[in-house]
Short mmCIF file of N, CA and C in Angstrom, two decimals:
data_model
loop_
_atom_site.label_atom_id
_atom_site.label_comp_id
_atom_site.label_asym_id
_atom_site.label_seq_id
_atom_site.Cartn_x
_atom_site.Cartn_y
_atom_site.Cartn_z
N UNK A 1 -0.92 12.37 12.24
CA UNK A 1 0.00 10.97 11.92
C UNK A 1 0.16 12.47 10.94
N UNK A 2 1.69 12.76 11.08
CA UNK A 2 2.80 13.58 10.40
C UNK A 2 2.63 12.58 8.76
N UNK A 3 4.08 12.67 8.37
CA UNK A 3 5.15 11.83 7.49
C UNK A 3 3.66 11.10 6.07
N UNK A 4 3.60 11.99 5.44
CA UNK A 4 3.22 11.95 4.45
C UNK A 4 4.27 10.89 3.83
N UNK A 5 3.46 10.15 3.37
CA UNK A 5 3.88 9.18 2.10
C UNK A 5 3.20 8.15 2.00
N UNK A 6 3.87 7.02 0.75
CA UNK A 6 2.56 5.69 0.31
C UNK A 6 4.30 4.60 1.02
N UNK A 7 3.90 3.92 1.04
CA UNK A 7 4.14 2.49 1.36
C UNK A 7 4.45 1.76 -0.19
N UNK A 8 4.83 1.24 -1.26
CA UNK A 8 4.62 0.54 -1.90
C UNK A 8 5.30 -0.61 -1.59
N UNK A 9 4.42 -2.14 -2.19
CA UNK A 9 4.47 -3.29 -2.17
C UNK A 9 4.63 -4.07 -3.22
N UNK A 10 5.11 -4.87 -4.02
CA UNK A 10 4.95 -4.86 -5.57
C UNK A 10 4.47 -4.75 -6.65
N UNK A 11 5.49 -3.47 -6.26
CA UNK A 11 5.21 -2.79 -7.41
C UNK A 11 6.38 -2.47 -8.66
N UNK A 12 6.53 -2.68 -9.92
CA UNK A 12 6.50 -1.88 -11.20
C UNK A 12 7.62 -0.68 -10.99
N UNK A 13 9.13 -0.65 -11.50
CA UNK A 13 9.72 0.40 -11.41
C UNK A 13 8.78 1.99 -12.18
N UNK A 14 7.85 1.56 -12.85
CA UNK A 14 7.61 2.01 -14.02
C UNK A 14 6.32 2.32 -13.10
N UNK A 15 5.47 1.89 -12.13
CA UNK A 15 4.37 2.39 -11.77
C UNK A 15 5.23 3.10 -10.67
N UNK A 16 6.31 3.43 -9.98
CA UNK A 16 6.49 3.92 -8.06
C UNK A 16 7.10 5.28 -9.56
N UNK A 17 7.36 5.31 -10.71
CA UNK A 17 7.69 7.20 -10.81
C UNK A 17 6.76 7.81 -11.53
N UNK A 18 5.38 7.29 -11.22
CA UNK A 18 4.20 7.88 -10.97
C UNK A 18 4.32 8.42 -9.37
N UNK A 19 4.81 7.96 -8.42
CA UNK A 19 5.21 8.72 -7.23
C UNK A 19 5.97 9.65 -7.57
N UNK A 20 7.41 9.63 -7.90
CA UNK A 20 8.54 10.51 -7.55
C UNK A 20 7.52 11.74 -8.71
N UNK A 21 7.19 11.67 -9.98
CA UNK A 21 6.75 12.78 -10.72
C UNK A 21 5.83 13.44 -10.24
N UNK A 22 5.04 12.49 -9.24
CA UNK A 22 4.19 13.94 -8.79
C UNK A 22 4.50 14.75 -7.23
N UNK A 23 6.38 14.55 -6.91
CA UNK A 23 6.66 15.01 -5.30
C UNK A 23 5.89 13.85 -4.58
N UNK A 24 5.71 12.92 -4.68
CA UNK A 24 5.25 11.94 -4.00
C UNK A 24 5.56 11.13 -3.00
N UNK A 25 6.54 11.52 -1.33
CA UNK A 25 7.40 10.53 -1.65
C UNK A 25 6.64 8.89 -0.47
N UNK A 26 7.93 8.23 -0.87
CA UNK A 26 7.09 7.29 -0.62
C UNK A 26 8.19 6.03 -0.66
N UNK A 27 7.93 4.82 -0.05
CA UNK A 27 9.32 3.61 0.33
C UNK A 27 8.63 2.20 -0.36
N UNK A 28 9.58 1.52 -0.69
CA UNK A 28 9.30 0.72 -1.28
C UNK A 28 9.50 -0.69 -0.24
N UNK A 29 8.78 -1.71 -0.21
CA UNK A 29 8.27 -3.12 0.77
C UNK A 29 9.25 -3.64 0.35
N UNK A 30 10.35 -4.27 1.01
CA UNK A 30 11.20 -5.68 0.21
C UNK A 30 10.65 -6.82 1.62
N UNK A 31 11.49 -7.15 0.71
CA UNK A 31 11.20 -8.65 1.54
C UNK A 31 12.14 -8.56 3.33
N UNK A 32 13.19 -8.16 2.93
CA UNK A 32 14.08 -7.38 4.19
C UNK A 32 12.98 -6.65 5.63
N UNK A 33 12.09 -5.31 4.61
CA UNK A 33 11.42 -4.82 6.57
C UNK A 33 10.00 -5.80 5.79
N UNK A 34 9.96 -7.13 5.55
CA UNK A 34 8.35 -7.16 5.41
C UNK A 34 7.61 -7.15 6.74
N UNK A 35 8.46 -7.70 7.26
CA UNK A 35 7.78 -8.10 8.71
C UNK A 35 7.99 -7.40 9.83
N UNK A 36 8.78 -6.00 9.48
CA UNK A 36 8.56 -4.98 10.29
C UNK A 36 7.69 -4.19 10.82
N UNK A 37 7.10 -4.14 11.85
CA UNK A 37 5.99 -2.44 11.89
C UNK A 37 5.78 -1.55 11.65
N UNK A 38 4.78 -1.85 10.66
CA UNK A 38 4.57 -0.29 9.63
C UNK A 38 4.94 1.05 10.36
N UNK A 39 4.72 0.76 11.29
CA UNK A 39 5.60 3.09 12.66
C UNK A 39 6.33 2.93 12.32
N UNK A 40 7.32 1.91 12.39
CA UNK A 40 9.08 1.14 12.51
C UNK A 40 9.39 1.61 10.55
N UNK A 41 8.52 1.29 9.98
CA UNK A 41 9.36 1.44 8.35
C UNK A 41 8.86 3.30 8.10
N UNK A 42 7.83 3.74 8.50
CA UNK A 42 7.21 5.19 8.65
C UNK A 42 8.21 5.64 9.65
N UNK A 43 8.44 5.22 10.41
CA UNK A 43 9.83 7.26 11.31
C UNK A 43 11.24 6.53 10.52
N UNK A 44 11.73 5.56 9.61
CA UNK A 44 12.94 5.28 9.48
C UNK A 44 12.97 5.97 8.44
N UNK A 45 14.09 7.26 8.26
CA UNK A 45 14.78 8.45 7.32
C UNK A 45 14.78 8.01 6.33
N UNK A 46 16.18 6.90 6.16
CA UNK A 46 16.28 6.35 5.49
C UNK A 46 15.80 5.31 4.46
N UNK A 47 15.88 5.43 3.18
CA UNK A 47 15.19 4.47 2.86
C UNK A 47 16.27 3.20 2.83
N UNK A 48 15.09 2.40 2.61
CA UNK A 48 15.96 0.55 3.06
C UNK A 48 16.12 -0.06 1.44
N UNK A 49 17.09 -0.39 1.76
CA UNK A 49 17.51 -1.24 0.70
C UNK A 49 18.01 -2.78 0.50
N UNK A 50 17.33 -3.77 0.21
CA UNK A 50 17.20 -5.02 -0.11
C UNK A 50 17.25 -5.77 -0.54
N UNK A 51 16.33 -7.14 -0.79
CA UNK A 51 16.15 -7.79 -1.32
C UNK A 51 14.37 -7.47 -2.02
N UNK A 52 14.60 -7.46 -3.67
CA UNK A 52 14.24 -7.19 -4.25
C UNK A 52 12.98 -8.34 -4.87
N UNK A 53 12.00 -8.30 -4.04
CA UNK A 53 11.30 -9.49 -5.01
C UNK A 53 10.43 -9.57 -5.44
N UNK A 54 9.84 -10.30 -6.08
CA UNK A 54 8.33 -10.54 -7.25
C UNK A 54 7.31 -11.06 -6.51
N UNK A 55 6.41 -10.21 -6.15
CA UNK A 55 5.94 -10.91 -5.40
C UNK A 55 4.13 -10.90 -5.45
N UNK A 56 3.35 -11.81 -5.40
CA UNK A 56 1.93 -12.26 -6.19
C UNK A 56 0.75 -10.91 -5.47
N UNK A 57 0.89 -9.65 -5.00
CA UNK A 57 0.26 -8.53 -4.39
C UNK A 57 0.85 -7.64 -5.06
N UNK A 58 -0.03 -6.16 -4.89
CA UNK A 58 0.87 -5.23 -5.55
C UNK A 58 -0.28 -4.41 -3.76
N UNK A 59 0.47 -4.09 -3.00
CA UNK A 59 -0.03 -3.50 -2.19
C UNK A 59 0.31 -1.63 -2.12
N UNK A 60 -0.48 -0.83 -1.88
CA UNK A 60 -0.08 0.49 -1.85
C UNK A 60 -0.39 1.22 -0.28
N UNK A 61 0.03 1.73 0.34
CA UNK A 61 -0.13 2.33 1.41
C UNK A 61 0.16 3.33 1.60
N UNK A 62 -1.11 4.79 2.24
CA UNK A 62 -1.06 5.93 2.87
C UNK A 62 -0.86 6.12 3.39
N UNK A 63 -0.51 6.87 3.53
CA UNK A 63 -0.11 7.08 5.62
C UNK A 63 -0.19 8.77 5.24
N UNK A 64 -0.74 9.26 6.23
CA UNK A 64 -0.59 10.86 6.91
C UNK A 64 -1.29 11.92 5.50
N UNK A 65 -2.11 12.11 5.02
CA UNK A 65 -3.16 12.13 3.89
C UNK A 65 -3.98 12.85 4.18
N UNK A 66 -4.70 14.14 4.09
CA UNK A 66 -5.84 14.67 3.86
C UNK A 66 -6.89 13.60 3.04
N UNK A 67 -8.15 13.57 3.28
CA UNK A 67 -9.14 13.11 2.72
C UNK A 67 -9.05 13.52 1.21
N UNK A 68 -8.67 15.24 1.02
CA UNK A 68 -8.91 15.63 -0.76
C UNK A 68 -7.95 14.77 -1.51
N UNK A 69 -6.30 15.10 -0.47
CA UNK A 69 -5.15 14.16 -1.61
C UNK A 69 -5.14 12.60 -1.47
N UNK A 70 -5.80 12.38 -0.38
CA UNK A 70 -6.05 10.51 -0.62
C UNK A 70 -7.07 10.55 -2.81
N UNK A 71 -7.75 11.73 -2.75
CA UNK A 71 -9.28 11.48 -3.88
C UNK A 71 -7.94 11.33 -4.98
N UNK A 72 -7.00 12.43 -5.09
CA UNK A 72 -6.16 13.11 -6.02
C UNK A 72 -4.96 11.93 -6.52
N UNK A 73 -4.56 11.68 -5.20
CA UNK A 73 -3.41 10.45 -5.25
C UNK A 73 -3.76 8.68 -5.87
N UNK A 74 -5.34 8.40 -5.35
CA UNK A 74 -5.77 7.65 -5.62
C UNK A 74 -6.93 7.37 -6.62
N UNK A 75 -6.96 8.61 -8.12
CA UNK A 75 -7.44 8.82 -9.03
C UNK A 75 -5.97 8.54 -9.64
N UNK A 76 -4.95 9.20 -9.69
CA UNK A 76 -3.86 9.24 -10.08
C UNK A 76 -3.58 8.09 -10.38
N UNK A 77 -3.50 6.75 -9.01
CA UNK A 77 -3.00 5.33 -9.17
C UNK A 77 -3.87 4.85 -9.80
N UNK A 78 -5.51 4.46 -9.76
CA UNK A 78 -6.36 4.20 -10.81
C UNK A 78 -5.69 4.10 -12.49
N UNK A 79 -5.53 5.64 -12.62
CA UNK A 79 -5.24 5.94 -13.96
C UNK A 79 -4.09 5.43 -14.46
N UNK A 80 -2.51 5.73 -13.59
CA UNK A 80 -1.69 5.41 -14.19
C UNK A 80 -1.63 3.89 -13.79
N UNK A 81 -1.59 3.44 -13.00
CA UNK A 81 -1.25 1.42 -12.24
C UNK A 81 -2.35 0.62 -12.41
N UNK A 82 -3.60 1.66 -12.63
CA UNK A 82 -5.29 0.38 -12.48
C UNK A 82 -5.45 0.21 -11.14
N UNK A 83 -6.24 -1.15 -11.42
CA UNK A 83 -7.42 -1.68 -10.32
C UNK A 83 -6.98 -2.44 -9.65
N UNK A 84 -5.38 -3.13 -10.33
CA UNK A 84 -4.73 -3.96 -9.27
C UNK A 84 -4.47 -4.00 -8.08
N UNK A 85 -3.64 -3.32 -7.57
CA UNK A 85 -2.90 -2.77 -6.63
C UNK A 85 -4.50 -3.36 -5.31
N UNK A 86 -3.66 -3.20 -4.40
CA UNK A 86 -4.59 -3.23 -2.91
C UNK A 86 -4.66 -1.64 -2.00
N UNK A 87 -5.18 -0.91 -2.20
CA UNK A 87 -4.94 0.67 -1.86
C UNK A 87 -5.71 0.29 -0.09
N UNK A 88 -4.82 1.22 0.98
CA UNK A 88 -5.62 1.05 2.39
C UNK A 88 -4.78 2.45 2.96
N UNK A 89 -5.64 3.07 3.46
CA UNK A 89 -4.75 3.86 4.48
C UNK A 89 -4.27 3.34 5.84
N UNK A 90 -3.30 3.68 6.68
CA UNK A 90 -2.72 3.25 7.70
C UNK A 90 -3.47 3.97 8.61
N UNK A 91 -3.94 3.30 9.61
CA UNK A 91 -4.26 3.39 10.92
C UNK A 91 -3.62 3.51 11.83
N UNK A 92 -4.41 4.40 13.32
CA UNK A 92 -3.58 4.03 14.58
C UNK A 92 -3.44 2.54 14.99
N UNK A 93 -4.75 1.39 14.62
CA UNK A 93 -4.69 0.12 15.01
C UNK A 93 -3.18 -0.45 13.54
N UNK A 94 -3.50 -0.34 12.64
CA UNK A 94 -2.51 -1.13 11.31
C UNK A 94 -1.25 -0.45 11.65
N UNK A 95 -0.85 0.81 12.30
CA UNK A 95 0.11 1.02 12.41
C UNK A 95 1.42 -0.14 13.25
N UNK A 96 0.12 -0.54 14.31
CA UNK A 96 1.04 -1.35 15.01
C UNK A 96 1.36 -3.20 14.31
N UNK A 97 1.02 -3.21 13.71
CA UNK A 97 1.01 -4.65 12.79
C UNK A 97 2.12 -4.49 12.18
N UNK A 98 3.07 -6.03 11.51
CA UNK A 98 3.78 -5.67 10.97
C UNK A 98 2.74 -5.22 9.11
N UNK A 99 4.35 -5.16 8.29
CA UNK A 99 3.37 -4.73 7.01
C UNK A 99 3.20 -6.16 6.46
N UNK A 100 3.60 -7.58 6.91
CA UNK A 100 2.69 -8.33 6.65
C UNK A 100 1.63 -8.97 7.11
N UNK A 101 1.70 -8.87 8.28
CA UNK A 101 0.44 -9.10 8.73
C UNK A 101 -1.32 -8.25 8.14
N UNK A 102 -0.36 -6.90 8.15
CA UNK A 102 -1.63 -6.40 7.40
C UNK A 102 -2.01 -6.71 5.51
N UNK A 103 -0.77 -7.39 5.55
CA UNK A 103 -1.12 -7.69 3.52
C UNK A 103 -2.05 -8.94 3.87
N UNK A 104 -1.70 -9.64 4.87
CA UNK A 104 -2.76 -10.49 4.86
C UNK A 104 -3.76 -10.12 5.20
N UNK A 105 -4.00 -9.87 6.00
CA UNK A 105 -5.26 -8.85 6.42
C UNK A 105 -6.66 -8.09 5.19
N UNK A 106 -5.27 -7.70 4.63
CA UNK A 106 -6.68 -7.22 3.18
C UNK A 106 -6.65 -8.11 2.68
N UNK A 107 -6.25 -9.19 2.03
CA UNK A 107 -6.24 -10.01 1.43
C UNK A 107 -7.18 -10.76 0.86
N UNK A 108 -7.56 -10.83 2.85
CA UNK A 108 -8.64 -11.61 3.50
C UNK A 108 -9.83 -11.20 2.96
N UNK A 109 -9.63 -10.24 2.95
CA UNK A 109 -10.97 -9.27 3.50
C UNK A 109 -11.28 -8.48 2.04
N UNK A 110 -10.63 -8.82 1.10
CA UNK A 110 -10.35 -8.69 -0.81
C UNK A 110 -11.36 -9.89 -1.15
N UNK A 111 -10.45 -11.12 -0.71
CA UNK A 111 -11.21 -12.11 -0.53
C UNK A 111 -13.15 -12.06 -0.59
N UNK A 112 -13.25 -11.78 0.51
CA UNK A 112 -14.15 -11.70 1.04
C UNK A 112 -15.90 -11.10 0.99
N UNK A 113 -15.05 -9.69 0.48
CA UNK A 113 -15.61 -8.87 -0.42
C UNK A 113 -16.27 -9.42 -1.65
N UNK A 114 -15.52 -10.45 -2.05
CA UNK A 114 -15.49 -10.76 -4.18
C UNK A 114 -16.69 -11.86 -3.55
N UNK A 115 -16.17 -12.93 -2.73
CA UNK A 115 -17.45 -13.48 -2.33
C UNK A 115 -18.39 -13.40 -1.83
N UNK A 116 -18.56 -12.09 -1.04
CA UNK A 116 -20.32 -11.22 -0.73
C UNK A 116 -20.77 -11.50 -2.03
N UNK A 117 -19.82 -10.60 -2.97
CA UNK A 117 -20.44 -10.10 -4.05
C UNK A 117 -21.43 -11.72 -5.50
N UNK A 118 -20.34 -12.31 -5.29
CA UNK A 118 -20.79 -13.41 -5.56
C UNK A 118 -22.40 -13.75 -5.58
N UNK A 119 -21.45 -13.83 -4.12
CA UNK A 119 -23.14 -14.80 -3.64
C UNK A 119 -24.09 -13.45 -4.01
N UNK A 120 -24.10 -12.42 -3.82
CA UNK A 120 -24.70 -11.03 -3.78
C UNK A 120 -25.65 -11.53 -4.90
N UNK A 121 -24.61 -11.69 -6.11
CA UNK A 121 -25.16 -11.46 -7.43
C UNK A 121 -26.24 -13.17 -8.21
N UNK A 122 -25.41 -13.98 -7.34
CA UNK A 122 -25.81 -15.55 -7.97
C UNK A 122 -28.07 -15.62 -6.86
N UNK A 123 -28.27 -14.53 -5.74
CA UNK A 123 -29.25 -14.67 -5.34
C UNK A 123 -30.25 -14.27 -6.48
#
């Protein structure tokens, strides 16, 4: 998995500045490419321009970074953007999915985790 980059969805321009200032390559996922496969989005050389939407979720996907690089970038994201974005690493399996499908999957996973935490707390 070469192509080190971040796929960002639902972030504001000020959030994207963090990546720009840190010289981290990123692509903004728009409604135009939301249903494209992740591997296709990664492989495109030009940044896609399209509809700017105001999604309800913020999602940041990491592709091709080492564990050390991920650790540093995640700390940077948490310190500057906060805890609201869903963070995930692109895997061999997920890169075959559309971005939209992956986002749905990540939201379901987060909701399941929250439910488990609540149930744990009430026992």
